[in-house]
mmCIF file of C-alpha atoms and ligand atoms in Angstrom:
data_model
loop_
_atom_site.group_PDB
_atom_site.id
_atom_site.type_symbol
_atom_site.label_atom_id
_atom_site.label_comp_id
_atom_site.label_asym_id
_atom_site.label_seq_id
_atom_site.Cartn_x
_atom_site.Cartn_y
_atom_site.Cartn_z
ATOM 1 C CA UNK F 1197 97.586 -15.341 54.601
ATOM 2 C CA UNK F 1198 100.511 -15.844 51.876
ATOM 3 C CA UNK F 1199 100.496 -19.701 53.355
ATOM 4 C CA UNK F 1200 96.546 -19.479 52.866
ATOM 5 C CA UNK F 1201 97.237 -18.500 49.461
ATOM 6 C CA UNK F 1202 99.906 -20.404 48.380
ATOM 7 C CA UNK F 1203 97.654 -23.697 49.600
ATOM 8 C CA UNK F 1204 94.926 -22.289 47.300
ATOM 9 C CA UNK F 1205 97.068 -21.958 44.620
ATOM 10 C CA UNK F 1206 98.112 -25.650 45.076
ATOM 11 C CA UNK F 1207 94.811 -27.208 45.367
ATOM 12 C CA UNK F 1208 93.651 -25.457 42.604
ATOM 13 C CA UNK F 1209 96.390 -26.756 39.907
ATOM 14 C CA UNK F 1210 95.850 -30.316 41.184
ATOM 15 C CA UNK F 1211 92.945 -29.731 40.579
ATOM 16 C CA UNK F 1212 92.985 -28.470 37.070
ATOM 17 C CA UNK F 1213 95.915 -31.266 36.695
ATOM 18 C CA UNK F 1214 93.541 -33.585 37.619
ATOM 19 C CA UNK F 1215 91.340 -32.679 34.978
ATOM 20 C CA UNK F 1216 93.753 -32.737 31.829
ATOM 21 C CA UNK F 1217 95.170 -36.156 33.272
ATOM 22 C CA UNK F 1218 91.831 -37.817 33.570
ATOM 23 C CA UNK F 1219 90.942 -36.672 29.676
ATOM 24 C CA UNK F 1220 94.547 -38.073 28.848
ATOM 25 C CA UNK F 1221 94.303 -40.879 30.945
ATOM 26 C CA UNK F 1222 91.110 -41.793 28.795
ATOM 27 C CA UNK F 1223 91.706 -40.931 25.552
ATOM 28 C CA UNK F 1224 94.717 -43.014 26.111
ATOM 29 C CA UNK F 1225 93.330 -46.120 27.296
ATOM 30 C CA UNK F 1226 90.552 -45.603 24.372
ATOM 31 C CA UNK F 1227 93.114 -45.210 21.785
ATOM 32 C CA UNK F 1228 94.221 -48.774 22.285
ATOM 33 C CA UNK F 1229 92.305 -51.009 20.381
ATOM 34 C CA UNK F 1230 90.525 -48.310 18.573
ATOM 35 C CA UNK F 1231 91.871 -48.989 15.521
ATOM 36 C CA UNK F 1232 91.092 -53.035 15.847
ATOM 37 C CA UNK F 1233 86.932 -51.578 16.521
ATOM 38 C CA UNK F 1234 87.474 -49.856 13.846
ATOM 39 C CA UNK F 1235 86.839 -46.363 15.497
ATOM 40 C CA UNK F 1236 88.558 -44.675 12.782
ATOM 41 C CA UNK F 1237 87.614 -43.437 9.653
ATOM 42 C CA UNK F 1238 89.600 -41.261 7.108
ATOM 43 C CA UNK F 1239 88.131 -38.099 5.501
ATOM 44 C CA UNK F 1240 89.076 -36.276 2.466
ATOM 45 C CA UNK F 1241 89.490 -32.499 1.851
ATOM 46 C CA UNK F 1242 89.759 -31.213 -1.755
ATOM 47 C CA UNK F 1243 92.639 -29.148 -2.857
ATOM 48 C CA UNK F 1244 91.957 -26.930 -6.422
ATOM 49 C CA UNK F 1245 93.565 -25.667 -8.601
ATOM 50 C CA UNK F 1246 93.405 -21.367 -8.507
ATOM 51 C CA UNK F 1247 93.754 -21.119 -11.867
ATOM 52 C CA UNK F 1248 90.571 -23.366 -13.209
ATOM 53 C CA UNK F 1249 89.036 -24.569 -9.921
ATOM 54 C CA UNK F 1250 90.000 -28.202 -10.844
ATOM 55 C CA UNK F 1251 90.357 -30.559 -8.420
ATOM 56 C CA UNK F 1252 94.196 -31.340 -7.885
ATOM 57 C CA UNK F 1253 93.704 -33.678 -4.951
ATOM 58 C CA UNK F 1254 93.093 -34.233 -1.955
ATOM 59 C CA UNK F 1255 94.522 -34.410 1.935
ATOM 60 C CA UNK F 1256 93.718 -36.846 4.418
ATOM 61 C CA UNK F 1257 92.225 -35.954 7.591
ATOM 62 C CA UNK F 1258 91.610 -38.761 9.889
ATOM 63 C CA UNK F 1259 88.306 -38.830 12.610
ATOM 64 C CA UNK F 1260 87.595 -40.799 15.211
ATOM 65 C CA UNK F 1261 84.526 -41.915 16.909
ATOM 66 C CA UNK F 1262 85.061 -43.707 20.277
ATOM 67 C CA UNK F 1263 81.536 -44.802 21.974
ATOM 68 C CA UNK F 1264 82.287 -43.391 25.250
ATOM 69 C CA UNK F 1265 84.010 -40.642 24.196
ATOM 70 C CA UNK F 1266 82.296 -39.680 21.351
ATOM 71 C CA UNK F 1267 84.276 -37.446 18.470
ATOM 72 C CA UNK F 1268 87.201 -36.464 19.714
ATOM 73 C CA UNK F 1269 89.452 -34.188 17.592
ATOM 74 C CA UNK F 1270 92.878 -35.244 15.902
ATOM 75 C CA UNK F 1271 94.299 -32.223 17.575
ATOM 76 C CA UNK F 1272 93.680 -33.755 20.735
ATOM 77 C CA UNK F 1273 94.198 -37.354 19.945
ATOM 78 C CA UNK F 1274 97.563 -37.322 17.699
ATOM 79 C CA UNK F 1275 100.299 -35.605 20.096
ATOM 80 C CA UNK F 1276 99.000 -39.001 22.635
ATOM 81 C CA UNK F 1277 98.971 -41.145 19.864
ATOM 82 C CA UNK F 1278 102.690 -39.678 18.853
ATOM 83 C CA UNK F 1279 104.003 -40.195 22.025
ATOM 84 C CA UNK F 1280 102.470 -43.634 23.116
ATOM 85 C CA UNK F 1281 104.176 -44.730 19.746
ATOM 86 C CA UNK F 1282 100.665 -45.897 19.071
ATOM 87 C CA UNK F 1283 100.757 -43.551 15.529
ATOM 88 C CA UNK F 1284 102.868 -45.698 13.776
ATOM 89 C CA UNK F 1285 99.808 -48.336 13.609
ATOM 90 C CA UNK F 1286 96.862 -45.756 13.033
ATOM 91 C CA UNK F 1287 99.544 -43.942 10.310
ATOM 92 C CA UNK F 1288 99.844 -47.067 8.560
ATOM 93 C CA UNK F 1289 96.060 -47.206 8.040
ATOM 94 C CA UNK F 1290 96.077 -43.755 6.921
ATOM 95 C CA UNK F 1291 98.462 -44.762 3.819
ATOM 96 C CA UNK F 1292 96.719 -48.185 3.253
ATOM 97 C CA UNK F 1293 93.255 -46.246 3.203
ATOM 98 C CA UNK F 1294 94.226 -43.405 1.591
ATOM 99 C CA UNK F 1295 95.990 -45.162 -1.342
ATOM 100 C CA UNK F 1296 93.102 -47.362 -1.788
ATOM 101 C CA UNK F 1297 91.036 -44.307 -2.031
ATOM 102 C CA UNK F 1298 92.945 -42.664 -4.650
ATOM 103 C CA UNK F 1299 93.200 -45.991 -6.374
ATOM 104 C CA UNK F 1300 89.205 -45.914 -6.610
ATOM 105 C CA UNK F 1301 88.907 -42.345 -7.366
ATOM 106 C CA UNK F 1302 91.199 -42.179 -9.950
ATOM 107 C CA UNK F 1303 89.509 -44.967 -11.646
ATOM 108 C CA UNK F 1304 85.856 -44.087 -11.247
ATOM 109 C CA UNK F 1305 86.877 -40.500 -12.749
ATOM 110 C CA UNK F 1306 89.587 -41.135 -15.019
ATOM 111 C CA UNK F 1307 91.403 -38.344 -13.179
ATOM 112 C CA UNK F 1308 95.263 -38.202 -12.449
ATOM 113 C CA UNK F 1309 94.292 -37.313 -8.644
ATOM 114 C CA UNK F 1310 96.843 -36.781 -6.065
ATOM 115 C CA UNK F 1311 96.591 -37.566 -2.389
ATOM 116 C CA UNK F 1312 98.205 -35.998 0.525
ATOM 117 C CA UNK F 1313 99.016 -37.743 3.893
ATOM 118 C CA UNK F 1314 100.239 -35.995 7.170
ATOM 119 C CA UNK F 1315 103.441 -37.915 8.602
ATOM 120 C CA UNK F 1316 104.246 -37.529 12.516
ATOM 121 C CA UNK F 1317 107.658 -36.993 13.496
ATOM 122 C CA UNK F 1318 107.343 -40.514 15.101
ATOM 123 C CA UNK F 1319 106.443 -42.178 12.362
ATOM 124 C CA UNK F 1320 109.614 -41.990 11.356
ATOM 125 C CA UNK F 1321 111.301 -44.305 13.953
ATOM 126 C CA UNK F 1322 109.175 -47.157 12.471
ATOM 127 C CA UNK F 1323 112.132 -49.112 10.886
ATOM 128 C CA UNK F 1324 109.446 -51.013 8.482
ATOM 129 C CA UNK F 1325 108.269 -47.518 7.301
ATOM 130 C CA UNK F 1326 109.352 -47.157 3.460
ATOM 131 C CA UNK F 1327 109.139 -51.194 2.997
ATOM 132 C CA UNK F 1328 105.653 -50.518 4.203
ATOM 133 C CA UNK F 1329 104.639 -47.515 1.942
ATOM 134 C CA UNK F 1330 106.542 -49.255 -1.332
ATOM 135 C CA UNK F 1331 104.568 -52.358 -0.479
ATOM 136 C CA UNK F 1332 101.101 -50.002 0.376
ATOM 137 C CA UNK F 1333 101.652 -48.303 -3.653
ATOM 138 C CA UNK F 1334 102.522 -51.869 -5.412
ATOM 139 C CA UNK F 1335 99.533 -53.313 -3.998
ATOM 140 C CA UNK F 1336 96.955 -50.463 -4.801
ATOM 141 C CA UNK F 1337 98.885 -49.219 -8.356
ATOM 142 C CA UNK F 1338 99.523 -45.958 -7.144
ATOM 143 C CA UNK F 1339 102.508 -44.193 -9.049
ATOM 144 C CA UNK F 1340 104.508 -43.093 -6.162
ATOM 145 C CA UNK F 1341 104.391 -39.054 -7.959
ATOM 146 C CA UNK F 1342 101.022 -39.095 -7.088
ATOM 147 C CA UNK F 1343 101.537 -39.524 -3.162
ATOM 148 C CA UNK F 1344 102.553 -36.452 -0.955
ATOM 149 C CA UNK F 1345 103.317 -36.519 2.584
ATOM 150 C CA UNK F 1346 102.839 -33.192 4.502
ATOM 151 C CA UNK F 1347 105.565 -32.522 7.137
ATOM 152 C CA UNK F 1348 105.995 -29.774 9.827
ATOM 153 C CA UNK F 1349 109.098 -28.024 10.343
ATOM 154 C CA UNK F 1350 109.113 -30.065 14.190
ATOM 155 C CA UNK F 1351 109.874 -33.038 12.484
ATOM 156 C CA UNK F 1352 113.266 -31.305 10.953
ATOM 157 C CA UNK F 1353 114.337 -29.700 14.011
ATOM 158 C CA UNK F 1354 114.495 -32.987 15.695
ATOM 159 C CA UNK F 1355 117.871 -33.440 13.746
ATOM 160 C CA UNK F 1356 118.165 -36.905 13.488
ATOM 161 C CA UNK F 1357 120.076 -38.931 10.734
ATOM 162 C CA UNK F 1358 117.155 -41.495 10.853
ATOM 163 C CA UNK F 1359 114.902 -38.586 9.286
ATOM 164 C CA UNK F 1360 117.081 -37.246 6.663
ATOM 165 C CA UNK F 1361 117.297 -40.997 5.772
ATOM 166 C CA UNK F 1362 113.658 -41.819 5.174
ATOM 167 C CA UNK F 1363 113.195 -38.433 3.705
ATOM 168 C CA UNK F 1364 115.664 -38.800 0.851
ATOM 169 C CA UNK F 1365 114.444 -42.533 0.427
ATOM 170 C CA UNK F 1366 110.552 -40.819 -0.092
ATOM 171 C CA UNK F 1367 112.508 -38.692 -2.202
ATOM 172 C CA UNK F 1368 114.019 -41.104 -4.375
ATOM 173 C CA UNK F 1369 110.984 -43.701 -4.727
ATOM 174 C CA UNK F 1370 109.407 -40.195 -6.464
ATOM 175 C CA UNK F 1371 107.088 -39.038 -3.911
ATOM 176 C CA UNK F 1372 106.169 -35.569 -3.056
ATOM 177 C CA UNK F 1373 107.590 -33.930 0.106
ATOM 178 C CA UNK F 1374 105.146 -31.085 1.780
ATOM 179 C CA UNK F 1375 106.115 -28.563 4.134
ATOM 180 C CA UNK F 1376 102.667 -28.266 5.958
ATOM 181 C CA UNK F 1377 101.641 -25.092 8.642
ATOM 182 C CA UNK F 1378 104.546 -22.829 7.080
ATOM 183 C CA UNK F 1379 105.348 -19.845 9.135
ATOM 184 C CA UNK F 1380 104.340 -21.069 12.135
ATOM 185 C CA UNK F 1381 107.402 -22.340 13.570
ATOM 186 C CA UNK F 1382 111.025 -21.888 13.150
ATOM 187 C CA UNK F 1383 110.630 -21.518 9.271
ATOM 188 C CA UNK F 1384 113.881 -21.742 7.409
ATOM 189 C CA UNK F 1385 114.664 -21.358 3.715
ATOM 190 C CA UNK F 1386 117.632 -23.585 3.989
ATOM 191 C CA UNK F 1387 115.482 -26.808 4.918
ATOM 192 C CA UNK F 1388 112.872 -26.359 2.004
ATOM 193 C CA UNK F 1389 116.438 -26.402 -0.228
ATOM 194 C CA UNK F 1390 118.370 -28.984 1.678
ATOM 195 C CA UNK F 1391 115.106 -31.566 2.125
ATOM 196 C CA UNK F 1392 114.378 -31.001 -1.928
ATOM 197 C CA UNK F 1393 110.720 -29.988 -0.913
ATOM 198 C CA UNK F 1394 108.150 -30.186 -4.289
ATOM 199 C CA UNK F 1395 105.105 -27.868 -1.641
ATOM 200 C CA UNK F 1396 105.065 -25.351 0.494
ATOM 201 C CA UNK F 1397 101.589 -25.067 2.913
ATOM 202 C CA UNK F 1398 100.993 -21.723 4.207
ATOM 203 C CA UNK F 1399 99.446 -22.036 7.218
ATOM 204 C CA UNK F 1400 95.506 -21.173 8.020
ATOM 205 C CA UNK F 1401 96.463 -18.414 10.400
ATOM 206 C CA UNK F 1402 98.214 -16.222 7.821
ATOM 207 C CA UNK F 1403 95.266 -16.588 5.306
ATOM 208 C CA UNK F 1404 92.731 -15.986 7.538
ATOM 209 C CA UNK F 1405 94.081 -12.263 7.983
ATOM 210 C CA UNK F 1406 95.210 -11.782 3.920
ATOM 211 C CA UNK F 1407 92.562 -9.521 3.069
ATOM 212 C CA UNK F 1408 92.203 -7.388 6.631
ATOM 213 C CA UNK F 1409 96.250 -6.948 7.177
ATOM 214 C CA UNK F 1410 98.351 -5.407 4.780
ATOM 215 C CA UNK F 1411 101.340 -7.250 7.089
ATOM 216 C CA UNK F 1412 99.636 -10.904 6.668
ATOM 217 C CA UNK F 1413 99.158 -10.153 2.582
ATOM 218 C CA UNK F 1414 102.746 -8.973 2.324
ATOM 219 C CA UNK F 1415 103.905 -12.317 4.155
ATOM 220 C CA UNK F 1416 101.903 -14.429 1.851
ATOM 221 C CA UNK F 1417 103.193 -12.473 -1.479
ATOM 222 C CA UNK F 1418 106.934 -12.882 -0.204
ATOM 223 C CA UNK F 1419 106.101 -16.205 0.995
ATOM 224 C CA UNK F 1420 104.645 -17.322 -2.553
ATOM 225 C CA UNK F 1421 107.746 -15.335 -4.661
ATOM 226 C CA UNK F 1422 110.600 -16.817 -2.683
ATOM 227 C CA UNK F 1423 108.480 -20.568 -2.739
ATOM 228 C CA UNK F 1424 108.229 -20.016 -6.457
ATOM 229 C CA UNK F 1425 111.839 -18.873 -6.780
ATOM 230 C CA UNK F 1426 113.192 -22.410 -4.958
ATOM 231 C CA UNK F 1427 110.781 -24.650 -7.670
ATOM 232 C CA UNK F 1428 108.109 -25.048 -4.800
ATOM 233 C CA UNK F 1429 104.297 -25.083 -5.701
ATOM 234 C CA UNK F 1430 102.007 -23.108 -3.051
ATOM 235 C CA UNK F 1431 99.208 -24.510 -1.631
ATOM 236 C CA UNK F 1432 97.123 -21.604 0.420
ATOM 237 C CA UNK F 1433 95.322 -23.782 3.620
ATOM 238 C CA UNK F 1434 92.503 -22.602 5.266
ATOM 239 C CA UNK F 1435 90.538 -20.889 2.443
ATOM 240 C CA UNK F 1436 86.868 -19.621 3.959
ATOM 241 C CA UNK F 1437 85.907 -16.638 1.878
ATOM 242 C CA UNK F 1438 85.642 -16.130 -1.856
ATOM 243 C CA UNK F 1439 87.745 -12.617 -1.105
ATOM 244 C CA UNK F 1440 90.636 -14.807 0.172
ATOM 245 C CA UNK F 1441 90.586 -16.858 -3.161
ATOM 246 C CA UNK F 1442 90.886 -13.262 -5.228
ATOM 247 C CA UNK F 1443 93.659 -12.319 -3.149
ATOM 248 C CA UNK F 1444 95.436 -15.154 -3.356
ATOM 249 C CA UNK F 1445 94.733 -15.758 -7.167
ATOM 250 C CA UNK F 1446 96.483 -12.081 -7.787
ATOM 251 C CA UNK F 1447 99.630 -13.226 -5.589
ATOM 252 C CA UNK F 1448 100.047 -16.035 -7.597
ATOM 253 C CA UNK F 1449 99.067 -18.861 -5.078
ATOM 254 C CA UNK F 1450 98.565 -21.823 -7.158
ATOM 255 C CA UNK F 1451 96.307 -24.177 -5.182
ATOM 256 C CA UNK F 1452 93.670 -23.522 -2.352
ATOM 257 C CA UNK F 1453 92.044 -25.754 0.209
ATOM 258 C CA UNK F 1454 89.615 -24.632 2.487
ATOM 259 C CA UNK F 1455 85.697 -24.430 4.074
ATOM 260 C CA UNK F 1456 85.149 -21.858 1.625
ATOM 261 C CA UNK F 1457 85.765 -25.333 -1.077
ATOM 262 C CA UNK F 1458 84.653 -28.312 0.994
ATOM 263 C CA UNK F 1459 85.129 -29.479 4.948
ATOM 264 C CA UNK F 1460 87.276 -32.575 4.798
ATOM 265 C CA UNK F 1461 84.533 -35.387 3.982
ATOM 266 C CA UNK F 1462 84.018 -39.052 3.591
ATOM 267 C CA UNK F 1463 85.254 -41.136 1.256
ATOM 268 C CA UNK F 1464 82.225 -41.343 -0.901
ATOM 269 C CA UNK F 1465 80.720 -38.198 -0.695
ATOM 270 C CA UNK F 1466 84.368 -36.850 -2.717
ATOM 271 C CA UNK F 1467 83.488 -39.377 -5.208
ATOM 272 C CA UNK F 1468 80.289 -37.846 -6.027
ATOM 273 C CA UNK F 1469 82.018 -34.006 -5.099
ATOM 274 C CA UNK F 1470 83.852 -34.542 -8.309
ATOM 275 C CA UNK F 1471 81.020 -36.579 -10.300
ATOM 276 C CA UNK F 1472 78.620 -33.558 -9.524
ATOM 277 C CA UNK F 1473 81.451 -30.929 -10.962
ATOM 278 C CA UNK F 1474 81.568 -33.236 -14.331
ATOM 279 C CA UNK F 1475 77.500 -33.782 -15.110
HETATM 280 P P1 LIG M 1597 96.823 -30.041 9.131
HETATM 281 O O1 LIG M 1597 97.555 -31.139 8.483
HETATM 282 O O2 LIG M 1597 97.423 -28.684 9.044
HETATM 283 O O3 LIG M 1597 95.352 -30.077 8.501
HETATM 284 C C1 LIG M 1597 94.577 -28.953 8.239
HETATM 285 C C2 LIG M 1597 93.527 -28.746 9.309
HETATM 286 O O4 LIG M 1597 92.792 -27.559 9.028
HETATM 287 C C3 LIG M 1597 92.475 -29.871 9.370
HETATM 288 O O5 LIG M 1597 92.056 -30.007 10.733
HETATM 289 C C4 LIG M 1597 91.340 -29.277 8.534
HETATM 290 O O6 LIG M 1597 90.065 -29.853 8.822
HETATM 291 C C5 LIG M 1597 91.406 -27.825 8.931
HETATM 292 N N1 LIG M 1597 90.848 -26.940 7.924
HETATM 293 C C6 LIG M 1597 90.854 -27.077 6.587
HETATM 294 N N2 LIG M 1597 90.263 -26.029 5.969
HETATM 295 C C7 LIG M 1597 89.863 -25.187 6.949
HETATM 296 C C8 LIG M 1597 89.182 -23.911 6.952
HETATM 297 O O7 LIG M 1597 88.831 -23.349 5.921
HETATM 298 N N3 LIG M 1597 88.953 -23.354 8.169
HETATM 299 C C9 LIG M 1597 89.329 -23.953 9.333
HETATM 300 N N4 LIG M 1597 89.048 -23.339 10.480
HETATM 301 N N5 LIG M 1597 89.977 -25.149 9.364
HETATM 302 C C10 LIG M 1597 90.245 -25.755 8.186
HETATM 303 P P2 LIG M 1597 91.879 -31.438 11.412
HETATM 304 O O8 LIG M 1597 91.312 -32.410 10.432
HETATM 305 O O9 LIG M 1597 91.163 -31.228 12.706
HETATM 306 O O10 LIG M 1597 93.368 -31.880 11.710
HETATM 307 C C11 LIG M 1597 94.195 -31.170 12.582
HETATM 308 C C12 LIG M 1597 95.631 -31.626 12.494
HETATM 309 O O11 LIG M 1597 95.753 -32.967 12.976
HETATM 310 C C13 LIG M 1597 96.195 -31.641 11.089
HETATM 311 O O12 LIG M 1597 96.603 -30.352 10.708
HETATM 312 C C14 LIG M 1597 97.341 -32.616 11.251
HETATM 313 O O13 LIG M 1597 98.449 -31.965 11.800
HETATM 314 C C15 LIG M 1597 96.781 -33.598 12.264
HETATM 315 N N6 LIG M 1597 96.270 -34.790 11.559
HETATM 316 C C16 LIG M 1597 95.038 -35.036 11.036
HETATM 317 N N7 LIG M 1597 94.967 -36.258 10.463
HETATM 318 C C17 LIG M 1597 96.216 -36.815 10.619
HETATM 319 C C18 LIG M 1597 96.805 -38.092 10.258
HETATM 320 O O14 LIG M 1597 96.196 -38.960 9.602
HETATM 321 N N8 LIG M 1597 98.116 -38.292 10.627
HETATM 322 C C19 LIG M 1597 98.832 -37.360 11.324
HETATM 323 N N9 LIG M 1597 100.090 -37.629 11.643
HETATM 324 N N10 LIG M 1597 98.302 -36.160 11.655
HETATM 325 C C20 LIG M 1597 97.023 -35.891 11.321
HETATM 326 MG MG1 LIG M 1598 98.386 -31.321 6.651
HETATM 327 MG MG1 LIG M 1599 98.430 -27.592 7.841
HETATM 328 MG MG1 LIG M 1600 98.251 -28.356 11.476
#
């Protein structure tokens, strides 16, 4: 019976194996050449300003549309594009489109906007990475304060000279350095010192439970005091309930991005987002 079992057990993880491998397997082979169909399209999610309810900026969120696929979710699509290496291609047109963006935007509303742009840990192995961002901001006019790039803790932990490199040389060219999803992984002080951070990004999960759990608001007040306390400005993520935005506003958060504001959106629907917030 145990062998009965045990063969079970066997054909029933290939099977499930089989399952995951074949989604991989085709999500891989889709994500070549995806970006030369020009599957890919970058959105745009506001971030305010608590305070006023300004509009500070905006992160980029890329989406893809493969025909046979259909949508398929970055969650799902950036670890394979991290490890087939084929991120450092898609990144770059992430910063090309997003700068042009903000070049646009900035002139259509006069506005000294400020874009945000996640960076994979192997994006960093791309040699031609800072010649390729100076020469991405020359070209479009951006002043290089106005560019952010949102980092996990993951990439830090990886511990490799390489990183602290290009992270000091984003540093020095003036661009902002995000620590994005705080709390959720092996969250230390020392790095948001040592990596001479400008943002700290608590993560979704932690605001999603601020007004039900006294625990989650008292993580999110220390969080926001000892952020403040190193120079860092706060940006709360995940924002879906005018309650949240209260909250937060009374602990001091000082920018907010979430459903409760706008979905991440296309290009030219943030264009008008802001156009319909001056008329
Ligand atoms: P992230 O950088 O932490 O981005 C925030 C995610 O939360 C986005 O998911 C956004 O759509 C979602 N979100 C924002 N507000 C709310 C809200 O109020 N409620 C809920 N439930 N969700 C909210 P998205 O666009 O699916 O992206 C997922 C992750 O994929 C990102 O997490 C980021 O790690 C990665 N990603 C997306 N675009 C890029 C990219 O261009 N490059 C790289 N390297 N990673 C990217
Ligand atoms: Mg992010
Ligand atoms: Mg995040
Ligand atoms: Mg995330």
């Amino acid at each position: 019976q145990a062998k009965a079992m045990g063969r079970n057990a066997y054909s029933f993880f290939t099977k499930e194996m089989n399952i995951v491998m074949t989604r991989r397997f085709e999500i891989e082979g889709q994500l070549h050449g995806a970006l030369e169909r020009n599957e890919f399209e970058v959105y745009y999610q506001p971030q305010l300003n608590v305070k006023d309810g300004s509009i500070m900026g905006a992160e980029a969120l890329l989406r893809w549309r493969n025909p046979m696929l259909g949508n398929v979710t970055p969650d799902e699509f950036i670890p394979i594009a991290e490890q087939t290496g084929l991120i450092v291609p898609i990144g770059k047109y992430v910063i090309e489109q997003s700068l042009s963006f903000l070049s646009e935007w900035q002139t259509a509303s006069q506005q000294d906007y400020m874009i945000a742009v996640n960076l994979s840990p192997r994006q960093f192995r791309d040699n031609d990475l800072i010649e390729f961002i100076k020469k991405a901001l020359s070209d479009t006019n951006i002043n290089p304060d106005h560019l952010e790039f949102e980092i996990t803790e993951g990439v830090l932990m990886i511990g490799k000279s390489y990183i602290d490199e290009a992270l000091l040389e984003l540093h020095k060219l003036g661009i902002k350095l995000s620590m994005d999803d705080f709390g959720t992984g092996y969250s230390s002080l020392s790095y948001l010192r040592q990596y001479a951070f400008d943002v700290l990004k608590i993560d979704r999960s932690f605001i999603n439970g601020i007004t039900l759990k006294k625990e989650d608001c008292d993580l999110v007040k220390a969080t926001i005091a000892m952020a403040h306390s190193l120079g860092l400005v706060v940006v709360a993520e995940g924002v879906e309930m005018r309650e949240q935005l209260t909250l937060l506003e009374d602990l001091g958060c000082d920018y907010v991005q979430g459903y409760y504001f706008s979905k991440p959106i296309p290009a030219r629907e943030l264009l008008e987002f802001k156009h319909t917030k001056n008329s």
